[in-house]
Amino acid sequence: MAAEKLRDLSQPIDVAVLDATVAAFFVTGSKEERAAADQILRDLQANPEMWLQVVHILQNTKSMDTKFFALQVLEGVIKYRWNALPVEQRDGMKNYISEVIVQLSSNEASFRSERLYVNKLNVILVQIVKHDWPAKWTSFIPDLVAAAKTSETICENCMIILKLLSEEVFDFSRGEMTQQKIKELKQSLNSEFKLIHELCLYVLSASQRQDLIRSTLSALHAYLSWIPLGYIFESPLLETLLKFFPIPAYRNLTLQCLTEVAALNFGDFYNVQYVKMYTIFIGQLQTILSPSTTIPEAYSNGSGEEQAFIQNLALFFTSFFKFHIRVLESAPDTVALLLTGLEYLINISYVDDTEVFKVCLDYWNTLVLELFDAHHNSDNLAASLNLMELQTPQVLQRRQLYSNPMSKLRGLMISRMAKPEEVLIVEDENGNIVRETMKDNDVLVQYKIMRETLIYLSHLDHNDTEKQMLRKLNKQLSGEEWAWNNLNTLCWAIGSISGSMAEDQENRFLVMVIRDLLNLCEITKGKDNKAVIASNIMYVVGQYPRFLRAHWKFLKTVVNKLFEFMHETHPGVQDMACDTFLKIVQKCKRKFVIVQVGEREPFVSELLSGLAATVQDLEPHQIHSFYESVGTMIHAESDPLKRDEYLQRLMKLPNEKWAEIIGQARHSAEILKDPGVIRTVLNILQTNTSAATSLGTDFLSQISLIFLDMLNVYRMYSELVSTSITDGGPYASKTSFVKLLRSVKRETLKLIETFLDKAEDQPHIGKQFVSPMMEYVLADYARNVPDARESEVLSLFATIINKYKATMLDDVPNIFEAVFQCTLEMITKNFEDYPEHRLKFFSLLRAIATFCFPALIKLSSQQLKLVMDSIIWAFRHTERNIAETGLNLLLEMLKNFQQSAFCNQFFRSYFIQIEQEIFAVLTDTFHKPGFKLHVLVLQHLFCLVESGALTEPLWDTATVPYPYPNNAAFVREYTIKLLSSSFPNMTAAEVTQFVNGLYESRNDPSEFKKNIRDFLVQSKEFSAQDNKDLYAEEAAAQREQERQRMLSIPGLVAPNEIQDEMVDS
């Protein structure tokens, strides 16, 4: 094949053959030819000499695909090897690229026809500039500006290059360049911006060419957010931009530039200019878009440009108000303009477009929070001094100023409220009411922000909030505004402000709301309508546990209404009824076990008497939820005798069925093989698990009743599964019969695990249940064929060890013997098989390492090697959960061994291997989520060698002739060698500086982490990728701080997320 000779790069490449190869890959080739061409092109790309052929290829080819291939090769060299090339070669390439760009862009025809090619050359040039400027190419900006003045098309392309450069340095630099390099480039751009500024102003004042003006505005847009402010406010730039705003061709680009200016915030120095800019802007806007326009309608009928204009307008207003609203509030003549702007923004907020609404919503959230904080703080100050009149005049004035816009904003929030997670009943695209099949995360995020905003709005004026909601509810009852969506958004809004009003106002408000909703349910006809109303009643009552606790009659009515809905077969209604019942019971449990005024017995007793009738129409999974709810009630009963009596009554139905099946099985075990019976057994076990979840220790009498029979069934089913798989071959495990049997085994393990996990920490309970399981469960696991082993065995024993800690020490060798070797054989063949076993196996190991560490020390060196190999194998895994469990386990092992008598032995065997493996996963980009833990492990290792805890050398004295002064010196040299050989593109000085930095910062976690981040960028392994995982820890700390703030404001944390055990007494 002629293409093979392309591999010989000792002479100029045959461009015609290269063209044919590229064409075969992209256009003309058959499947085989394409594969062959792909291989040759990959080999050429990988060849370090290939880039020397780039100029020759670009000069001799007409094919655009070939040009792009050559530029791709060049881009790789610039990114990874540029600084290592000789100066002449670098200068030659730089000059050639510059010349081609000038040549193509000096001519209108070639600039238009070769646009894609010129754009790619621009990108290449900017990549070179990032390396060479300012130090090695000091005249870059003056050269560019001088070239721009020679012709309008060159000028247009120079603007594109300037825009690219700004984006590379300011927008995409994190994770691409070191902090030092970014700083250097920013300073250079700042100091040389004068020339760019003059060029832009010159073009905007002198040129008539539309494309050039557009690309100049576009370049300016990229620079406005960071240039020195004098260039904006002390030059004609703002006036020039405002002149371009009314012209349709430049309207959107100019608006984007003005938005960048509006988003700048450097104190009050330029307030006068901002007021002037806003005043002129509003004047122009009122002629372009009349305030009386119905913006949502205009948006839905508008062209793409017009829709973009509305979006940009939202961005402008939100940016301006976010930073400069205070200036507009301060003078009477600007207040009217401010209110006009807010009116525009409220109208834009009604536009039916998610992105536009998100922009508006984010700002409304910020503004309302700011108003609320001022109001909240002045209220607190007044309350602390017992002077309600003391509210500062400014705060009152400001609240007065915004009262009208805020009232309109409440109307907006109520009519556009997003759907909360608890609501399961939705309208599909055909207008039918159905059960939701999948959660929409975007909607949930939006609900969270809207809920927060509405709570602040409610705090600012409870009466207006209440009035608007009740008015809208009346319009539902009268039929004036009856529609599913209107009722939904209203009820979601009512539910979302739970806890924000004072208790007496909330009680008054809710009495009216619930009464009206129940009336609406009675008077409305039609199954779908009733389902929508039912869903809303359930959502609202589920959000107000405080009200229900205080009003027994309402609580009882609501619960009976839920029982009614449990017979309603419309999709989703029963599920939601069971979910709401559980939520209410968890918050009001004590109310159901005491005799209320006017009642003969506690509600729980009444409920248990009618239990069979209440659950007769429910599906099995709904019955399980119901049992968990009733278990929660019973758990709240303080008298143990009553508790036991209630539990017996609750479990009467499943226990009778269980006794019947076990009785028949004693006569003939064959009955247990009947699929119908297996399903019944499974259902009974699941019902028990649900009750155990809420009852904890109180479930002891019930589990003791069925425990041994359950283990016998477990063993029988286990043998059946093993036999079926052994006899039936690899596909037997997929048959419905085997799957059903395994479901029973898993549920048995889950029931025991749930009970032991929820029960109080009483060692006798642990011993009572663990001993029989050694034979029935552990020995059975070891005997089974791999496909028949249940991963839940591993998690069950992890739970037991986490719960009973060191008391399990004597049992650990038996656990090891049963599960260790046989599980490792299953999971170390590859990274895919038995995913459940992997995670649970490492969780079990971690529990043993944390609470039963002495058992690990007793392992033979072979067994310990297996453990360490399996840990290394775990954190190499690309599955995040497994890798993180492995790393946490490794940290436990390192800490425990450091404090043990075997410290020297352990680290002599494993220190180097661990360091090498951690650096491997740290730098390979597949394991970024583990970054925080990789850093902790390395920090532990570096602190260890400096701590003096190791008293023997880590190196092998027999094979290393040179004696190191200490372990720290050995590890330092070893690390430098390891990294130098792994990253040949880094100089020895860079690697040494990094390793020394690690030693110096080992006791400062944030500095240590920063060093590693910079190293990853320098090593070029982490460029041009999403690096947010490297900053995950900082993000988590911020989230916790935010939660603490939310807890301090009534209503902001939903009632179901607050642990308020004491309130329900």
PDB file of C-alpha atoms in Angstrom, residues 516-728:
ATOM      1  CA  ASP A 516     -61.092  24.955  50.871  1.00  0.00           C
ATOM      2  CA  LEU A 517     -59.083  22.117  49.344  1.00  0.00           C
ATOM      3  CA  LEU A 518     -61.301  19.458  50.914  1.00  0.00           C
ATOM      4  CA  ASN A 519     -64.373  21.347  49.616  1.00  0.00           C
ATOM      5  CA  LEU A 520     -62.818  21.557  46.184  1.00  0.00           C
ATOM      6  CA  CYS A 521     -62.289  17.778  46.256  1.00  0.00           C
ATOM      7  CA  GLU A 522     -65.990  17.257  47.077  1.00  0.00           C
ATOM      8  CA  ILE A 523     -67.445  19.607  44.459  1.00  0.00           C
ATOM      9  CA  THR A 524     -65.142  18.769  41.528  1.00  0.00           C
ATOM     10  CA  LYS A 525     -66.139  15.976  39.190  1.00  0.00           C
ATOM     11  CA  GLY A 526     -63.875  13.823  37.013  1.00  0.00           C
ATOM     12  CA  LYS A 527     -61.244  11.238  37.991  1.00  0.00           C
ATOM     13  CA  ASP A 528     -58.242  13.228  36.701  1.00  0.00           C
ATOM     14  CA  ASN A 529     -59.401  16.410  38.428  1.00  0.00           C
ATOM     15  CA  LYS A 530     -59.852  14.539  41.707  1.00  0.00           C
ATOM     16  CA  ALA A 531     -56.362  12.988  41.367  1.00  0.00           C
ATOM     17  CA  VAL A 532     -54.804  16.448  40.921  1.00  0.00           C
ATOM     18  CA  ILE A 533     -56.657  17.841  43.948  1.00  0.00           C
ATOM     19  CA  ALA A 534     -55.788  14.749  46.029  1.00  0.00           C
ATOM     20  CA  SER A 535     -52.123  15.134  45.141  1.00  0.00           C
ATOM     21  CA  ASN A 536     -52.199  18.792  46.229  1.00  0.00           C
ATOM     22  CA  ILE A 537     -54.021  18.078  49.504  1.00  0.00           C
ATOM     23  CA  MET A 538     -51.425  15.425  50.327  1.00  0.00           C
ATOM     24  CA  TYR A 539     -48.510  17.687  49.459  1.00  0.00           C
ATOM     25  CA  VAL A 540     -49.790  20.616  51.535  1.00  0.00           C
ATOM     26  CA  VAL A 541     -50.644  18.596  54.673  1.00  0.00           C
ATOM     27  CA  GLY A 542     -47.319  16.770  54.480  1.00  0.00           C
ATOM     28  CA  GLN A 543     -45.515  20.116  54.672  1.00  0.00           C
ATOM     29  CA  TYR A 544     -47.172  21.353  57.884  1.00  0.00           C
ATOM     30  CA  PRO A 545     -46.480  18.864  60.704  1.00  0.00           C
ATOM     31  CA  ARG A 546     -46.422  21.672  63.301  1.00  0.00           C
ATOM     32  CA  PHE A 547     -50.035  22.548  62.486  1.00  0.00           C
ATOM     33  CA  LEU A 548     -51.137  18.901  62.517  1.00  0.00           C
ATOM     34  CA  ARG A 549     -49.480  18.262  65.885  1.00  0.00           C
ATOM     35  CA  ALA A 550     -51.385  21.172  67.374  1.00  0.00           C
ATOM     36  CA  HIS A 551     -54.788  20.199  65.901  1.00  0.00           C
ATOM     37  CA  TRP A 552     -55.764  16.585  66.570  1.00  0.00           C
ATOM     38  CA  LYS A 553     -59.116  16.859  64.767  1.00  0.00           C
ATOM     39  CA  PHE A 554     -57.421  18.061  61.590  1.00  0.00           C
ATOM     40  CA  LEU A 555     -54.694  15.429  61.944  1.00  0.00           C
ATOM     41  CA  LYS A 556     -57.298  12.670  62.274  1.00  0.00           C
ATOM     42  CA  THR A 557     -59.335  14.026  59.321  1.00  0.00           C
ATOM     43  CA  VAL A 558     -56.193  14.220  57.179  1.00  0.00           C
ATOM     44  CA  VAL A 559     -55.074  10.678  58.040  1.00  0.00           C
ATOM     45  CA  ASN A 560     -58.547   9.277  57.336  1.00  0.00           C
ATOM     46  CA  LYS A 561     -58.535  11.179  54.044  1.00  0.00           C
ATOM     47  CA  LEU A 562     -55.188   9.508  53.245  1.00  0.00           C
ATOM     48  CA  PHE A 563     -56.755   6.099  54.014  1.00  0.00           C
ATOM     49  CA  GLU A 564     -59.514   7.023  51.590  1.00  0.00           C
ATOM     50  CA  PHE A 565     -56.921   7.872  48.911  1.00  0.00           C
ATOM     51  CA  MET A 566     -55.286   4.456  49.542  1.00  0.00           C
ATOM     52  CA  HIS A 567     -58.318   2.879  47.860  1.00  0.00           C
ATOM     53  CA  GLU A 568     -58.081   5.255  44.874  1.00  0.00           C
ATOM     54  CA  THR A 569     -56.539   3.336  41.971  1.00  0.00           C
ATOM     55  CA  HIS A 570     -55.587   6.363  39.859  1.00  0.00           C
ATOM     56  CA  PRO A 571     -51.820   6.102  39.044  1.00  0.00           C
ATOM     57  CA  GLY A 572     -49.663   7.679  41.711  1.00  0.00           C
ATOM     58  CA  VAL A 573     -52.410   8.537  44.224  1.00  0.00           C
ATOM     59  CA  GLN A 574     -51.863   5.470  46.431  1.00  0.00           C
ATOM     60  CA  ASP A 575     -48.071   5.899  46.362  1.00  0.00           C
ATOM     61  CA  MET A 576     -48.356   9.504  47.378  1.00  0.00           C
ATOM     62  CA  ALA A 577     -50.888   8.659  50.103  1.00  0.00           C
ATOM     63  CA  CYS A 578     -48.486   6.093  51.619  1.00  0.00           C
ATOM     64  CA  ASP A 579     -45.497   8.478  51.350  1.00  0.00           C
ATOM     65  CA  THR A 580     -47.448  11.326  52.978  1.00  0.00           C
ATOM     66  CA  PHE A 581     -48.761   9.021  55.722  1.00  0.00           C
ATOM     67  CA  LEU A 582     -45.184   7.980  56.589  1.00  0.00           C
ATOM     68  CA  LYS A 583     -43.981  11.598  56.564  1.00  0.00           C
ATOM     69  CA  ILE A 584     -46.834  12.744  58.865  1.00  0.00           C
ATOM     70  CA  VAL A 585     -46.434   9.802  61.246  1.00  0.00           C
ATOM     71  CA  GLN A 586     -42.683  10.452  61.595  1.00  0.00           C
ATOM     72  CA  LYS A 587     -43.418  14.013  62.698  1.00  0.00           C
ATOM     73  CA  CYS A 588     -46.561  13.379  64.833  1.00  0.00           C
ATOM     74  CA  LYS A 589     -45.994   9.830  66.136  1.00  0.00           C
ATOM     75  CA  ARG A 590     -46.789  10.515  69.814  1.00  0.00           C
ATOM     76  CA  LYS A 591     -50.254  11.852  68.896  1.00  0.00           C
ATOM     77  CA  PHE A 592     -51.331   8.402  67.681  1.00  0.00           C
ATOM     78  CA  VAL A 593     -50.474   6.416  70.847  1.00  0.00           C
ATOM     79  CA  ILE A 594     -52.170   8.601  73.453  1.00  0.00           C
ATOM     80  CA  VAL A 595     -55.942   8.754  74.038  1.00  0.00           C
ATOM     81  CA  GLN A 596     -57.030  12.089  72.574  1.00  0.00           C
ATOM     82  CA  VAL A 597     -59.897  14.183  73.956  1.00  0.00           C
ATOM     83  CA  GLY A 598     -63.235  12.732  72.811  1.00  0.00           C
ATOM     84  CA  GLU A 599     -61.675   9.359  71.798  1.00  0.00           C
ATOM     85  CA  ARG A 600     -62.185   5.957  73.472  1.00  0.00           C
ATOM     86  CA  GLU A 601     -58.756   4.511  72.582  1.00  0.00           C
ATOM     87  CA  PRO A 602     -55.472   5.616  71.016  1.00  0.00           C
ATOM     88  CA  PHE A 603     -55.662   6.032  67.225  1.00  0.00           C
ATOM     89  CA  VAL A 604     -53.058   3.302  66.675  1.00  0.00           C
ATOM     90  CA  SER A 605     -55.354   0.745  68.314  1.00  0.00           C
ATOM     91  CA  GLU A 606     -58.309   1.835  66.176  1.00  0.00           C
ATOM     92  CA  LEU A 607     -56.084   1.650  63.076  1.00  0.00           C
ATOM     93  CA  LEU A 608     -54.882  -1.898  63.934  1.00  0.00           C
ATOM     94  CA  SER A 609     -58.474  -3.094  64.286  1.00  0.00           C
ATOM     95  CA  GLY A 610     -59.268  -2.025  60.724  1.00  0.00           C
ATOM     96  CA  LEU A 611     -55.824  -2.816  59.300  1.00  0.00           C
ATOM     97  CA  ALA A 612     -56.898  -5.502  56.822  1.00  0.00           C
ATOM     98  CA  ALA A 613     -59.589  -3.274  55.270  1.00  0.00           C
ATOM     99  CA  THR A 614     -57.270  -0.233  55.032  1.00  0.00           C
ATOM    100  CA  VAL A 615     -54.522  -2.036  53.093  1.00  0.00           C
ATOM    101  CA  GLN A 616     -56.687  -4.329  50.948  1.00  0.00           C
ATOM    102  CA  ASP A 617     -56.263  -2.260  47.732  1.00  0.00           C
ATOM    103  CA  LEU A 618     -52.549  -1.513  48.179  1.00  0.00           C
ATOM    104  CA  GLU A 619     -49.691  -3.068  46.213  1.00  0.00           C
ATOM    105  CA  PRO A 620     -47.048  -5.027  48.211  1.00  0.00           C
ATOM    106  CA  HIS A 621     -44.505  -2.138  48.177  1.00  0.00           C
ATOM    107  CA  GLN A 622     -47.185   0.236  49.457  1.00  0.00           C
ATOM    108  CA  ILE A 623     -48.138  -2.184  52.236  1.00  0.00           C
ATOM    109  CA  HIS A 624     -44.472  -2.278  53.290  1.00  0.00           C
ATOM    110  CA  SER A 625     -44.425   1.526  53.529  1.00  0.00           C
ATOM    111  CA  PHE A 626     -47.651   1.360  55.568  1.00  0.00           C
ATOM    112  CA  TYR A 627     -46.084  -1.141  57.981  1.00  0.00           C
ATOM    113  CA  GLU A 628     -43.075   1.145  58.440  1.00  0.00           C
ATOM    114  CA  SER A 629     -45.473   3.999  59.305  1.00  0.00           C
ATOM    115  CA  VAL A 630     -47.401   1.963  61.869  1.00  0.00           C
ATOM    116  CA  GLY A 631     -44.083   0.657  63.275  1.00  0.00           C
ATOM    117  CA  THR A 632     -43.075   4.301  63.809  1.00  0.00           C
ATOM    118  CA  MET A 633     -46.295   4.889  65.797  1.00  0.00           C
ATOM    119  CA  ILE A 634     -45.775   1.783  67.941  1.00  0.00           C
ATOM    120  CA  HIS A 635     -42.159   2.781  68.623  1.00  0.00           C
ATOM    121  CA  ALA A 636     -43.466   6.026  70.173  1.00  0.00           C
ATOM    122  CA  GLU A 637     -45.459   4.055  72.843  1.00  0.00           C
ATOM    123  CA  SER A 638     -43.524   4.192  76.131  1.00  0.00           C
ATOM    124  CA  ASP A 639     -45.250   1.200  77.837  1.00  0.00           C
ATOM    125  CA  PRO A 640     -43.376  -2.001  76.763  1.00  0.00           C
ATOM    126  CA  LEU A 641     -46.450  -4.231  77.321  1.00  0.00           C
ATOM    127  CA  LYS A 642     -48.637  -2.099  75.067  1.00  0.00           C
ATOM    128  CA  ARG A 643     -45.829  -1.939  72.517  1.00  0.00           C
ATOM    129  CA  ASP A 644     -45.643  -5.726  72.358  1.00  0.00           C
ATOM    130  CA  GLU A 645     -49.424  -6.017  72.108  1.00  0.00           C
ATOM    131  CA  TYR A 646     -49.537  -3.506  69.208  1.00  0.00           C
ATOM    132  CA  LEU A 647     -46.648  -5.266  67.476  1.00  0.00           C
ATOM    133  CA  GLN A 648     -48.416  -8.633  67.710  1.00  0.00           C
ATOM    134  CA  ARG A 649     -51.575  -7.129  66.253  1.00  0.00           C
ATOM    135  CA  LEU A 650     -49.607  -5.435  63.470  1.00  0.00           C
ATOM    136  CA  MET A 651     -47.770  -8.642  62.493  1.00  0.00           C
ATOM    137  CA  LYS A 652     -50.805 -10.913  62.927  1.00  0.00           C
ATOM    138  CA  LEU A 653     -51.575 -11.237  59.186  1.00  0.00           C
ATOM    139  CA  PRO A 654     -48.006 -11.962  57.988  1.00  0.00           C
ATOM    140  CA  ASN A 655     -47.319 -14.226  60.997  1.00  0.00           C
ATOM    141  CA  GLU A 656     -50.411 -16.377  60.335  1.00  0.00           C
ATOM    142  CA  LYS A 657     -49.365 -16.796  56.711  1.00  0.00           C
ATOM    143  CA  TRP A 658     -45.763 -17.587  57.758  1.00  0.00           C
ATOM    144  CA  ALA A 659     -46.906 -20.206  60.311  1.00  0.00           C
ATOM    145  CA  GLU A 660     -49.130 -21.797  57.685  1.00  0.00           C
ATOM    146  CA  ILE A 661     -46.275 -22.086  55.119  1.00  0.00           C
ATOM    147  CA  ILE A 662     -43.733 -23.390  57.696  1.00  0.00           C
ATOM    148  CA  GLY A 663     -46.318 -25.896  59.002  1.00  0.00           C
ATOM    149  CA  GLN A 664     -46.895 -27.256  55.482  1.00  0.00           C
ATOM    150  CA  ALA A 665     -43.136 -27.327  54.830  1.00  0.00           C
ATOM    151  CA  ARG A 666     -42.597 -29.558  57.897  1.00  0.00           C
ATOM    152  CA  HIS A 667     -44.816 -32.157  56.204  1.00  0.00           C
ATOM    153  CA  SER A 668     -43.272 -31.675  52.795  1.00  0.00           C
ATOM    154  CA  ALA A 669     -40.459 -29.257  51.940  1.00  0.00           C
ATOM    155  CA  GLU A 670     -41.521 -29.396  48.256  1.00  0.00           C
ATOM    156  CA  ILE A 671     -44.151 -26.722  48.955  1.00  0.00           C
ATOM    157  CA  LEU A 672     -41.348 -24.200  49.427  1.00  0.00           C
ATOM    158  CA  LYS A 673     -40.324 -24.657  45.773  1.00  0.00           C
ATOM    159  CA  ASP A 674     -43.654 -23.388  44.455  1.00  0.00           C
ATOM    160  CA  PRO A 675     -43.103 -19.917  42.869  1.00  0.00           C
ATOM    161  CA  GLY A 676     -46.324 -18.583  44.414  1.00  0.00           C
ATOM    162  CA  VAL A 677     -45.168 -19.668  47.878  1.00  0.00           C
ATOM    163  CA  ILE A 678     -41.678 -18.198  47.284  1.00  0.00           C
ATOM    164  CA  ARG A 679     -43.281 -14.859  46.410  1.00  0.00           C
ATOM    165  CA  THR A 680     -45.411 -14.971  49.577  1.00  0.00           C
ATOM    166  CA  VAL A 681     -42.310 -15.755  51.704  1.00  0.00           C
ATOM    167  CA  LEU A 682     -40.504 -12.818  50.078  1.00  0.00           C
ATOM    168  CA  ASN A 683     -43.424 -10.495  50.745  1.00  0.00           C
ATOM    169  CA  ILE A 684     -43.632 -11.576  54.420  1.00  0.00           C
ATOM    170  CA  LEU A 685     -39.892 -10.940  54.897  1.00  0.00           C
ATOM    171  CA  GLN A 686     -40.150  -7.518  53.239  1.00  0.00           C
ATOM    172  CA  THR A 687     -43.045  -6.610  55.540  1.00  0.00           C
ATOM    173  CA  ASN A 688     -40.897  -7.619  58.527  1.00  0.00           C
ATOM    174  CA  THR A 689     -37.967  -5.533  57.242  1.00  0.00           C
ATOM    175  CA  SER A 690     -40.210  -2.458  56.931  1.00  0.00           C
ATOM    176  CA  ALA A 691     -41.463  -2.841  60.499  1.00  0.00           C
ATOM    177  CA  ALA A 692     -37.898  -3.477  61.769  1.00  0.00           C
ATOM    178  CA  THR A 693     -36.735  -0.250  60.077  1.00  0.00           C
ATOM    179  CA  SER A 694     -38.913   1.870  62.341  1.00  0.00           C
ATOM    180  CA  LEU A 695     -39.069  -0.304  65.479  1.00  0.00           C
ATOM    181  CA  GLY A 696     -35.383  -1.046  66.081  1.00  0.00           C
ATOM    182  CA  THR A 697     -34.809  -2.905  69.376  1.00  0.00           C
ATOM    183  CA  ASP A 698     -38.589  -3.211  69.937  1.00  0.00           C
ATOM    184  CA  PHE A 699     -38.701  -5.631  67.001  1.00  0.00           C
ATOM    185  CA  LEU A 700     -36.754  -8.254  69.002  1.00  0.00           C
ATOM    186  CA  SER A 701     -39.775 -10.344  70.015  1.00  0.00           C
ATOM    187  CA  GLN A 702     -40.996 -10.564  66.402  1.00  0.00           C
ATOM    188  CA  ILE A 703     -37.641 -11.441  64.783  1.00  0.00           C
ATOM    189  CA  SER A 704     -36.937 -14.033  67.500  1.00  0.00           C
ATOM    190  CA  LEU A 705     -40.230 -15.688  66.569  1.00  0.00           C
ATOM    191  CA  ILE A 706     -39.255 -16.321  62.931  1.00  0.00           C
ATOM    192  CA  PHE A 707     -35.438 -16.279  63.078  1.00  0.00           C
ATOM    193  CA  LEU A 708     -34.497 -19.984  63.090  1.00  0.00           C
ATOM    194  CA  ASP A 709     -37.232 -21.003  60.615  1.00  0.00           C
ATOM    195  CA  MET A 710     -36.043 -18.164  58.385  1.00  0.00           C
ATOM    196  CA  LEU A 711     -32.432 -19.436  58.475  1.00  0.00           C
ATOM    197  CA  ASN A 712     -33.604 -22.949  57.572  1.00  0.00           C
ATOM    198  CA  VAL A 713     -35.493 -21.564  54.564  1.00  0.00           C
ATOM    199  CA  TYR A 714     -32.355 -19.548  53.703  1.00  0.00           C
ATOM    200  CA  ARG A 715     -30.162 -22.646  53.737  1.00  0.00           C
ATOM    201  CA  MET A 716     -32.615 -24.662  51.675  1.00  0.00           C
ATOM    202  CA  TYR A 717     -32.973 -21.917  49.050  1.00  0.00           C
ATOM    203  CA  SER A 718     -29.221 -21.447  48.993  1.00  0.00           C
ATOM    204  CA  GLU A 719     -28.635 -25.117  48.218  1.00  0.00           C
ATOM    205  CA  LEU A 720     -31.347 -24.963  45.543  1.00  0.00           C
ATOM    206  CA  VAL A 721     -29.636 -21.969  43.903  1.00  0.00           C
ATOM    207  CA  SER A 722     -26.215 -23.647  43.974  1.00  0.00           C
ATOM    208  CA  THR A 723     -27.583 -26.884  42.509  1.00  0.00           C
ATOM    209  CA  SER A 724     -29.489 -25.009  39.771  1.00  0.00           C
ATOM    210  CA  ILE A 725     -26.381 -23.030  38.768  1.00  0.00           C
ATOM    211  CA  THR A 726     -24.086 -26.052  38.909  1.00  0.00           C
ATOM    212  CA  ASP A 727     -26.481 -28.197  36.851  1.00  0.00           C
ATOM    213  CA  GLY A 728     -27.866 -25.505  34.572  1.00  0.00           C
TER     214      GLY A 728
END
